[in-house]
C-alpha cells in the first residue's frame, strides 16, 4: 500500500508536469500581469512551464485578472494571500507550491528581462549551476534606469551584504533568479518570510554551498503598478544582515522589534527625565509614565515596521493599542518593580530606568505576536 503512494523521480517529460515554475509576487499589478503572461508565452516556447502569481490581496483586483487568465490557460495559477504581506514570503510560498524541478522569481513590473529565462533553464538543466542570478552589476548588465538615489542605495547595500556576509556574487540584491527547487526546499526552513531580499537570504543561508552562475541583464523601467519597496526597506535589509550574522539564532522580526525597542528606550528615558527631574514626580510614578509613553511609541513603530505585513488599520489600531497595553501589563509591573528596587539601592534615575525597561523586551515581543499582531 505504501509503495503505491510514494512519489517517483521528477521527470519533466511526463505529461502535464512543468519543467519550470515562474513565481511572480504581485501587489497592485493588474495592468502588468497580462503583458507579462504574453511575454512568458512567447519566450518559453518549447519549455514546459507554468506561472504562479502570488498576490497579497491587491486592492486593485490583480488576483481577479490572474484568475481570468487561469480560466483560459491551465498553466496560470493564482495564490491569493489574506492577512499576509511581503515579497520574500510570497516567493517562498510560490516556490513551495510548485512541483517543477526549476523555479524562477521575476517581478510583475516588467523591469526584469524574461528573455533570459531559457538561458537560465539551460544552465540548471546541464548541471553547471544550482542557482542562476540575473545580474545588473557584471559586464553586459545595466541598472541605468535607477535614479541617482536608488542607485547609490543599491550599491551601498550590495557592498554591505558582500562584506558582512562574505557573499561573492556581484548582485546579491537582485530580485531576478532561478533555482533548483530541491535545493530551495533544503534551504526554505532557514529563510525569513519578512522583507524583500529573498535572494540575499538564499545565498547567505547556503553559506557558499550553492553552485551559482550570474548572467547579465538590463534592469528596465517600471511601467505600471506599485513598488513593493518603501522607506522602511533599509531597516528590513539591516535586520536580515544581522539575523544572518547571528546564524539565525534570532529572527528578523525579533531584531526589528528590538531595534524599535531601542528607540523606545530613548523615549522612555526622556519621558522619565521630564516627569522626574522637571515636574518633580515621585520616581515610581515617573517610571510608569515613561513606560506608558514608550509603549505607545513602540506600538506605533512596530505597527508600521516590524509587523508591516500584518499592519493594523482603522479601528483595529485603537483596539490593538489597548490590547498592547494589556498584554504588556505584566512587563510593566516587572519594569516598575525592578526599576524601583534598583533606585532604592542606588538612586541613579537613568540606571534604574534602564534596568526596568530591559525587563519587558522579551515578554512584550512574545505577547505581541500572540495577541496583538496575530495571524488572521
CSV table of C-alpha atoms in Angstrom, one decimal:
chain,number,residue,atom,x,y,z
A,1,UNK,CA,0.0,0.0,0.0
A,2,UNK,CA,2.8,2.5,0.9
A,3,UNK,CA,4.6,1.8,-2.3
A,4,UNK,CA,1.6,2.9,-4.2
A,5,UNK,CA,1.7,6.4,-2.9
A,6,UNK,CA,5.4,7.0,-2.9
A,7,UNK,CA,6.3,9.8,-5.4
A,8,UNK,CA,8.5,8.8,-8.3
A,9,UNK,CA,11.5,10.8,-9.6
A,10,UNK,CA,10.8,14.2,-11.0
A,11,UNK,CA,10.6,13.8,-14.8
A,12,UNK,CA,9.5,16.9,-16.6
A,13,UNK,CA,8.8,15.0,-19.7
A,14,UNK,CA,5.8,13.3,-18.0
A,15,UNK,CA,2.5,14.6,-19.4
A,16,UNK,CA,1.3,17.7,-17.7
A,17,UNK,CA,4.3,18.2,-15.5
A,18,UNK,CA,6.0,21.6,-16.0
A,19,UNK,CA,9.8,21.8,-16.1
A,20,UNK,CA,9.8,25.4,-14.9
A,21,UNK,CA,7.6,27.4,-12.5
A,22,UNK,CA,7.8,31.1,-12.8
A,23,UNK,CA,6.8,32.7,-9.5
A,24,UNK,CA,5.6,36.3,-9.6
A,25,UNK,CA,4.8,38.2,-6.4
A,26,UNK,CA,2.2,40.9,-7.0
A,27,UNK,CA,0.6,43.8,-5.3
A,28,UNK,CA,-1.5,46.3,-7.4
A,29,UNK,CA,-0.2,44.9,-10.7
A,30,UNK,CA,-3.4,44.4,-12.7
A,31,UNK,CA,-2.0,46.4,-15.6
A,32,UNK,CA,1.1,44.3,-15.9
A,33,UNK,CA,0.1,40.7,-15.4
A,34,UNK,CA,-1.4,40.1,-18.8
A,35,UNK,CA,1.5,41.7,-20.5
A,36,UNK,CA,3.9,39.5,-18.5
A,37,UNK,CA,1.9,36.4,-19.3
A,38,UNK,CA,2.1,37.1,-23.0
A,39,UNK,CA,5.8,37.7,-22.8
A,40,UNK,CA,6.3,34.4,-21.0
A,41,UNK,CA,4.2,32.6,-23.5
A,42,UNK,CA,6.4,33.9,-26.4
A,43,UNK,CA,9.7,33.5,-24.6
A,44,UNK,CA,9.2,30.0,-23.2
A,45,UNK,CA,8.0,28.3,-26.3
A,46,UNK,CA,9.5,24.8,-26.3
A,47,UNK,CA,9.7,24.6,-22.5
A,48,UNK,CA,7.0,23.1,-20.3
A,49,UNK,CA,6.2,25.9,-17.9
A,50,UNK,CA,3.7,27.4,-15.5
A,51,UNK,CA,3.4,30.8,-13.9
A,52,UNK,CA,2.3,31.2,-10.2
A,53,UNK,CA,1.2,34.7,-9.3
A,54,UNK,CA,1.3,35.2,-5.6
A,55,UNK,CA,-0.9,38.2,-4.8
A,56,UNK,CA,-1.2,39.9,-1.5
A,57,UNK,CA,-4.9,40.6,-1.8
A,58,UNK,CA,-4.3,43.7,-4.1
A,59,UNK,CA,-6.9,46.4,-3.7
A,60,UNK,CA,-6.8,46.9,-7.5
A,61,UNK,CA,-8.0,43.3,-8.0
A,62,UNK,CA,-4.8,41.9,-9.6
A,63,UNK,CA,-5.9,38.4,-8.5
A,64,UNK,CA,-9.1,38.8,-10.5
A,65,UNK,CA,-7.2,39.4,-13.7
A,66,UNK,CA,-4.9,36.4,-12.9
A,67,UNK,CA,-7.9,34.2,-12.4
A,68,UNK,CA,-9.3,35.3,-15.7
A,69,UNK,CA,-6.1,34.2,-17.3
A,70,UNK,CA,-6.1,30.9,-15.4
A,71,UNK,CA,-9.6,30.1,-16.7
A,72,UNK,CA,-8.2,30.3,-20.3
A,73,UNK,CA,-4.8,28.7,-19.7
A,74,UNK,CA,-4.2,26.0,-17.0
A,75,UNK,CA,-0.5,27.0,-16.9
A,76,UNK,CA,-1.5,30.1,-15.0
A,77,UNK,CA,-2.2,29.8,-11.2
A,78,UNK,CA,-3.1,32.3,-8.5
A,79,UNK,CA,-2.3,32.2,-4.8
A,80,UNK,CA,-4.2,35.0,-3.1
A,81,UNK,CA,-2.9,35.7,0.4
A,82,UNK,CA,-5.1,37.2,3.0
A,83,UNK,CA,-3.6,38.9,6.1
A,84,UNK,CA,0.0,38.4,4.9
A,85,UNK,CA,2.3,40.8,3.1
A,86,UNK,CA,5.9,40.7,1.9
A,87,UNK,CA,7.8,39.8,-1.2
A,88,UNK,CA,10.0,37.2,0.5
A,89,UNK,CA,7.1,35.3,2.0
A,90,UNK,CA,5.3,35.4,-1.4
A,91,UNK,CA,8.3,33.9,-3.2
A,92,UNK,CA,8.7,31.2,-0.6
A,93,UNK,CA,5.0,30.2,-0.8
A,94,UNK,CA,5.0,30.3,-4.6
A,95,UNK,CA,8.1,28.1,-5.0
A,96,UNK,CA,6.9,25.6,-2.4
A,97,UNK,CA,3.6,25.4,-4.2
A,98,UNK,CA,5.3,24.2,-7.3
A,99,UNK,CA,6.1,20.7,-8.5
A,100,UNK,CA,8.5,21.8,-11.3
A,101,UNK,CA,12.2,20.9,-10.8
A,102,UNK,CA,13.2,24.5,-11.6
A,103,UNK,CA,11.7,27.7,-10.1
A,104,UNK,CA,12.3,31.3,-11.3
A,105,UNK,CA,11.4,34.5,-9.5
A,106,UNK,CA,10.6,37.5,-11.5
A,107,UNK,CA,8.7,40.8,-10.8
A,108,UNK,CA,5.5,41.7,-12.4
A,109,UNK,CA,6.5,45.3,-13.0
A,110,UNK,CA,8.3,44.3,-16.3
A,111,UNK,CA,11.7,45.6,-15.1
A,112,UNK,CA,13.3,42.1,-15.4
A,113,UNK,CA,14.2,40.6,-18.7
A,114,UNK,CA,12.1,37.4,-19.2
A,115,UNK,CA,14.1,36.7,-22.4
A,116,UNK,CA,16.9,35.4,-20.1
A,117,UNK,CA,14.8,32.6,-18.7
A,118,UNK,CA,15.6,29.9,-21.4
A,119,UNK,CA,19.3,30.5,-20.8
A,120,UNK,CA,18.8,30.1,-17.1
A,121,UNK,CA,16.9,26.8,-17.6
A,122,UNK,CA,19.7,25.5,-19.8
A,123,UNK,CA,22.3,26.2,-17.1
A,124,UNK,CA,20.3,24.4,-14.5
A,125,UNK,CA,19.4,21.6,-16.8
A,126,UNK,CA,23.1,21.0,-17.7
A,127,UNK,CA,24.1,20.8,-14.0
A,128,UNK,CA,26.5,23.7,-14.4
A,129,UNK,CA,24.6,25.7,-11.8
A,130,UNK,CA,22.0,25.2,-9.0
A,131,UNK,CA,21.2,28.9,-8.9
A,132,UNK,CA,21.3,31.3,-11.8
A,133,UNK,CA,21.2,35.1,-10.9
A,134,UNK,CA,20.2,37.8,-13.3
A,135,UNK,CA,22.9,40.4,-12.5
A,136,UNK,CA,22.9,44.1,-13.2
A,137,UNK,CA,26.5,44.5,-12.0
A,138,UNK,CA,28.6,42.3,-14.2
A,139,UNK,CA,29.8,43.0,-17.7
A,140,UNK,CA,26.8,43.3,-20.1
A,141,UNK,CA,24.4,44.1,-17.3
A,142,UNK,CA,22.9,47.5,-16.5
A,143,UNK,CA,20.9,49.4,-13.9
A,144,UNK,CA,20.8,52.7,-15.7
A,145,UNK,CA,17.1,53.0,-15.1
A,146,UNK,CA,17.8,53.7,-11.4
A,147,UNK,CA,17.7,57.3,-10.3
A,148,UNK,CA,20.8,58.5,-8.5
A,149,UNK,CA,19.4,58.0,-5.0
A,150,UNK,CA,18.2,54.4,-5.6
A,151,UNK,CA,21.4,53.5,-7.5
A,152,UNK,CA,23.5,54.7,-4.5
A,153,UNK,CA,21.3,52.8,-2.0
A,154,UNK,CA,21.6,49.6,-4.1
A,155,UNK,CA,25.3,49.8,-4.4
A,156,UNK,CA,25.7,50.5,-0.7
A,157,UNK,CA,23.5,47.6,0.3
A,158,UNK,CA,25.4,45.3,-2.1
A,159,UNK,CA,28.7,46.2,-0.6
A,160,UNK,CA,27.4,45.8,3.0
A,161,UNK,CA,26.0,42.4,2.1
A,162,UNK,CA,29.2,41.2,0.4
A,163,UNK,CA,31.5,42.3,3.2
A,164,UNK,CA,29.3,41.4,6.2
A,165,UNK,CA,28.1,38.1,5.0
A,166,UNK,CA,31.1,37.0,2.9
A,167,UNK,CA,29.0,36.8,-0.3
A,168,UNK,CA,30.9,36.6,-3.5
A,169,UNK,CA,28.3,37.2,-6.2
A,170,UNK,CA,28.1,40.6,-7.8
A,171,UNK,CA,24.4,41.3,-7.4
A,172,UNK,CA,23.1,39.6,-4.2
A,173,UNK,CA,20.2,42.2,-4.1
A,174,UNK,CA,18.8,41.0,-7.4
A,175,UNK,CA,15.1,40.0,-7.5
A,176,UNK,CA,15.5,38.0,-10.7
A,177,UNK,CA,16.9,34.5,-10.4
A,178,UNK,CA,16.2,30.8,-11.0
A,179,UNK,CA,16.9,27.9,-8.6
A,180,UNK,CA,16.6,24.1,-8.5
A,181,UNK,CA,13.5,23.5,-6.4
A,182,UNK,CA,15.0,20.6,-4.4
A,183,UNK,CA,17.9,22.9,-3.3
A,184,UNK,CA,15.4,25.6,-2.4
A,185,UNK,CA,13.4,23.2,-0.3
A,186,UNK,CA,16.5,22.3,1.7
A,187,UNK,CA,17.1,26.0,2.5
A,188,UNK,CA,13.5,27.1,3.0
A,189,UNK,CA,13.3,26.4,6.7
A,190,UNK,CA,16.2,28.9,7.3
A,191,UNK,CA,14.6,31.7,5.2
A,192,UNK,CA,12.8,34.7,6.6
A,193,UNK,CA,9.2,35.4,5.3
A,194,UNK,CA,9.7,39.1,6.1
A,195,UNK,CA,11.4,41.6,4.0
A,196,UNK,CA,12.3,41.9,0.3
A,197,UNK,CA,15.7,40.4,-0.3
A,198,UNK,CA,14.9,36.8,-0.8
A,199,UNK,CA,18.0,36.1,-3.0
A,200,UNK,CA,20.3,37.6,-0.3
A,201,UNK,CA,18.7,35.3,2.2
A,202,UNK,CA,19.1,32.2,0.0
A,203,UNK,CA,22.8,32.9,-0.8
A,204,UNK,CA,23.6,33.7,2.9
A,205,UNK,CA,21.8,30.7,4.2
A,206,UNK,CA,23.6,28.4,1.7
A,207,UNK,CA,27.0,29.5,3.0
A,208,UNK,CA,28.8,29.0,-0.3
A,209,UNK,CA,27.4,25.5,-0.9
A,210,UNK,CA,25.2,26.5,-3.9
A,211,UNK,CA,26.7,26.4,-7.3
A,212,UNK,CA,25.9,29.8,-8.7
A,213,UNK,CA,26.3,31.5,-12.1
A,214,UNK,CA,25.4,35.1,-12.9
A,215,UNK,CA,24.2,36.2,-16.3
A,216,UNK,CA,23.9,39.9,-17.3
A,217,UNK,CA,20.6,41.7,-18.0
A,218,UNK,CA,19.4,45.2,-18.3
A,219,UNK,CA,17.1,46.4,-15.5
A,220,UNK,CA,14.2,48.2,-17.1
A,221,UNK,CA,11.8,51.0,-16.0
A,222,UNK,CA,8.6,50.3,-14.2
A,223,UNK,CA,5.6,50.5,-16.5
A,224,UNK,CA,2.6,50.4,-14.1
A,225,UNK,CA,1.7,49.3,-10.6
A,226,UNK,CA,3.1,49.9,-7.2
A,227,UNK,CA,6.6,49.4,-6.0
A,228,UNK,CA,6.9,46.7,-3.3
A,229,UNK,CA,9.7,48.8,-1.6
A,230,UNK,CA,9.0,51.5,0.8
A,231,UNK,CA,11.0,53.8,3.1
A,232,UNK,CA,11.5,51.1,5.7
A,233,UNK,CA,13.2,48.6,3.4
A,234,UNK,CA,16.7,49.8,4.7
A,235,UNK,CA,15.8,48.6,8.2
A,236,UNK,CA,14.4,45.3,6.8
A,237,UNK,CA,17.8,44.8,5.0
A,238,UNK,CA,19.8,45.6,8.1
A,239,UNK,CA,17.7,43.2,10.2
A,240,UNK,CA,18.3,40.4,7.6
A,241,UNK,CA,22.0,41.0,7.7
A,242,UNK,CA,22.1,40.9,11.5
A,243,UNK,CA,20.0,37.8,11.5
A,244,UNK,CA,22.4,36.0,9.2
A,245,UNK,CA,25.4,37.2,11.2
A,246,UNK,CA,23.9,35.6,14.3
A,247,UNK,CA,23.3,32.3,12.3
A,248,UNK,CA,19.5,32.9,12.6
A,249,UNK,CA,19.7,32.5,16.4
A,250,UNK,CA,17.2,35.4,16.5
A,251,UNK,CA,14.6,36.1,13.8
A,252,UNK,CA,14.5,39.1,11.5
A,253,UNK,CA,11.2,40.1,13.1
A,254,UNK,CA,12.7,40.0,16.6
A,255,UNK,CA,15.6,42.1,15.5
A,256,UNK,CA,13.3,44.7,14.1
A,257,UNK,CA,11.2,44.6,17.3
A,258,UNK,CA,14.5,45.0,19.3
A,259,UNK,CA,15.5,48.0,17.1
A,260,UNK,CA,12.2,49.6,17.7
A,261,UNK,CA,12.6,48.8,21.4
A,262,UNK,CA,15.9,50.7,21.3
A,263,UNK,CA,14.1,53.9,20.2
A,264,UNK,CA,11.5,53.2,22.8
A,265,UNK,CA,14.2,53.1,25.5
A,266,UNK,CA,15.3,56.6,24.4
A,267,UNK,CA,11.7,57.8,24.6
A,268,UNK,CA,11.3,56.1,28.0
A,269,UNK,CA,14.3,57.8,29.4
A,270,UNK,CA,13.4,61.2,28.0
A,271,UNK,CA,9.8,60.9,29.4
A,272,UNK,CA,11.2,59.7,32.8
A,273,UNK,CA,13.6,62.7,32.9
A,274,UNK,CA,10.9,65.2,32.2
A,275,UNK,CA,8.5,63.7,34.7
A,276,UNK,CA,11.0,63.1,37.5
A,277,UNK,CA,13.5,65.9,37.1
A,278,UNK,CA,11.4,68.7,35.6
A,279,UNK,CA,8.0,68.1,37.1
A,280,UNK,CA,9.3,66.5,40.3
A,281,UNK,CA,7.0,63.5,40.1
A,282,UNK,CA,7.9,60.6,42.5
A,283,UNK,CA,10.2,58.2,40.9
A,284,UNK,CA,7.7,55.3,40.7
A,285,UNK,CA,5.1,57.5,39.1
A,286,UNK,CA,7.6,59.0,36.7
A,287,UNK,CA,8.9,55.5,35.7
A,288,UNK,CA,5.3,54.4,35.0
A,289,UNK,CA,4.7,57.5,32.8
A,290,UNK,CA,7.9,56.8,30.9
A,291,UNK,CA,7.0,53.2,30.3
A,292,UNK,CA,3.5,54.1,29.1
A,293,UNK,CA,4.8,56.7,26.7
A,294,UNK,CA,7.5,54.3,25.4
A,295,UNK,CA,4.9,51.5,25.0
A,296,UNK,CA,2.8,53.9,22.8
A,297,UNK,CA,5.8,54.8,20.7
A,298,UNK,CA,6.8,51.2,20.3
A,299,UNK,CA,3.3,50.2,19.3
A,300,UNK,CA,3.2,52.8,16.5
A,301,UNK,CA,6.6,51.9,15.2
A,302,UNK,CA,6.0,48.2,15.3
A,303,UNK,CA,2.7,48.5,13.5
A,304,UNK,CA,4.4,50.4,10.6
A,305,UNK,CA,7.7,48.4,10.6
A,306,UNK,CA,8.0,45.1,12.5
A,307,UNK,CA,4.5,43.9,11.7
A,308,UNK,CA,4.1,45.7,8.4
A,309,UNK,CA,2.8,42.6,6.7
A,310,UNK,CA,0.0,42.4,9.4
A,311,UNK,CA,-0.4,46.1,9.8
A,312,UNK,CA,-3.5,47.2,11.8
A,313,UNK,CA,-5.7,49.8,10.2
A,314,UNK,CA,-8.7,51.9,11.1
A,315,UNK,CA,-10.5,51.0,14.4
A,316,UNK,CA,-8.2,48.0,14.7
A,317,UNK,CA,-5.3,50.4,15.6
A,318,UNK,CA,-7.1,51.6,18.7
A,319,UNK,CA,-8.1,48.0,19.6
A,320,UNK,CA,-4.5,46.9,19.1
A,321,UNK,CA,-3.1,49.7,21.2
A,322,UNK,CA,-5.4,48.8,24.1
A,323,UNK,CA,-4.5,45.1,23.7
A,324,UNK,CA,-0.8,46.1,23.5
A,325,UNK,CA,-1.2,47.9,26.9
A,326,UNK,CA,-3.0,44.9,28.4
A,327,UNK,CA,-0.5,42.2,27.3
A,328,UNK,CA,2.4,44.3,28.3
A,329,UNK,CA,0.9,45.0,31.7
A,330,UNK,CA,2.9,42.2,33.4
A,331,UNK,CA,6.0,43.5,31.8
A,332,UNK,CA,5.2,47.0,33.1
A,333,UNK,CA,4.7,45.7,36.6
A,334,UNK,CA,8.1,44.0,36.4
A,335,UNK,CA,9.6,47.1,34.8
A,336,UNK,CA,8.5,49.4,37.6
A,337,UNK,CA,9.2,46.9,40.4
A,338,UNK,CA,12.8,46.2,39.2
A,339,UNK,CA,13.5,49.9,38.5
A,340,UNK,CA,12.2,50.9,41.9
A,341,UNK,CA,14.3,48.2,43.6
A,342,UNK,CA,17.4,49.4,41.7
A,343,UNK,CA,16.7,53.1,42.5
A,344,UNK,CA,16.2,52.2,46.2
A,345,UNK,CA,19.6,50.7,46.3
A,346,UNK,CA,21.4,53.2,44.0
A,347,UNK,CA,19.3,56.4,43.4
A,348,UNK,CA,20.6,57.0,39.8
A,349,UNK,CA,17.4,57.6,37.8
A,350,UNK,CA,18.8,56.6,34.3
A,351,UNK,CA,20.4,53.3,35.6
A,352,UNK,CA,17.1,52.3,37.4
A,353,UNK,CA,15.1,53.3,34.3
A,354,UNK,CA,17.3,51.2,32.0
A,355,UNK,CA,17.2,48.1,34.2
A,356,UNK,CA,13.4,48.3,34.4
A,357,UNK,CA,12.9,48.9,30.7
A,358,UNK,CA,15.1,45.9,29.7
A,359,UNK,CA,12.9,43.6,31.8
A,360,UNK,CA,9.9,43.8,29.4
A,361,UNK,CA,11.5,43.3,26.0
A,362,UNK,CA,11.2,39.5,25.6
A,363,UNK,CA,7.8,39.4,27.3
A,364,UNK,CA,6.5,42.2,25.1
A,365,UNK,CA,7.7,40.5,21.9
A,366,UNK,CA,6.2,37.2,22.7
A,367,UNK,CA,2.8,38.6,23.8
A,368,UNK,CA,2.7,41.0,20.8
A,369,UNK,CA,3.0,38.2,18.4
A,370,UNK,CA,0.4,36.0,20.2
A,371,UNK,CA,-2.3,38.6,20.8
A,372,UNK,CA,-1.8,42.0,19.1
A,373,UNK,CA,-0.5,41.2,15.6
A,374,UNK,CA,-1.6,37.6,15.4
A,375,UNK,CA,-2.1,35.9,12.0
A,376,UNK,CA,-5.5,36.4,10.7
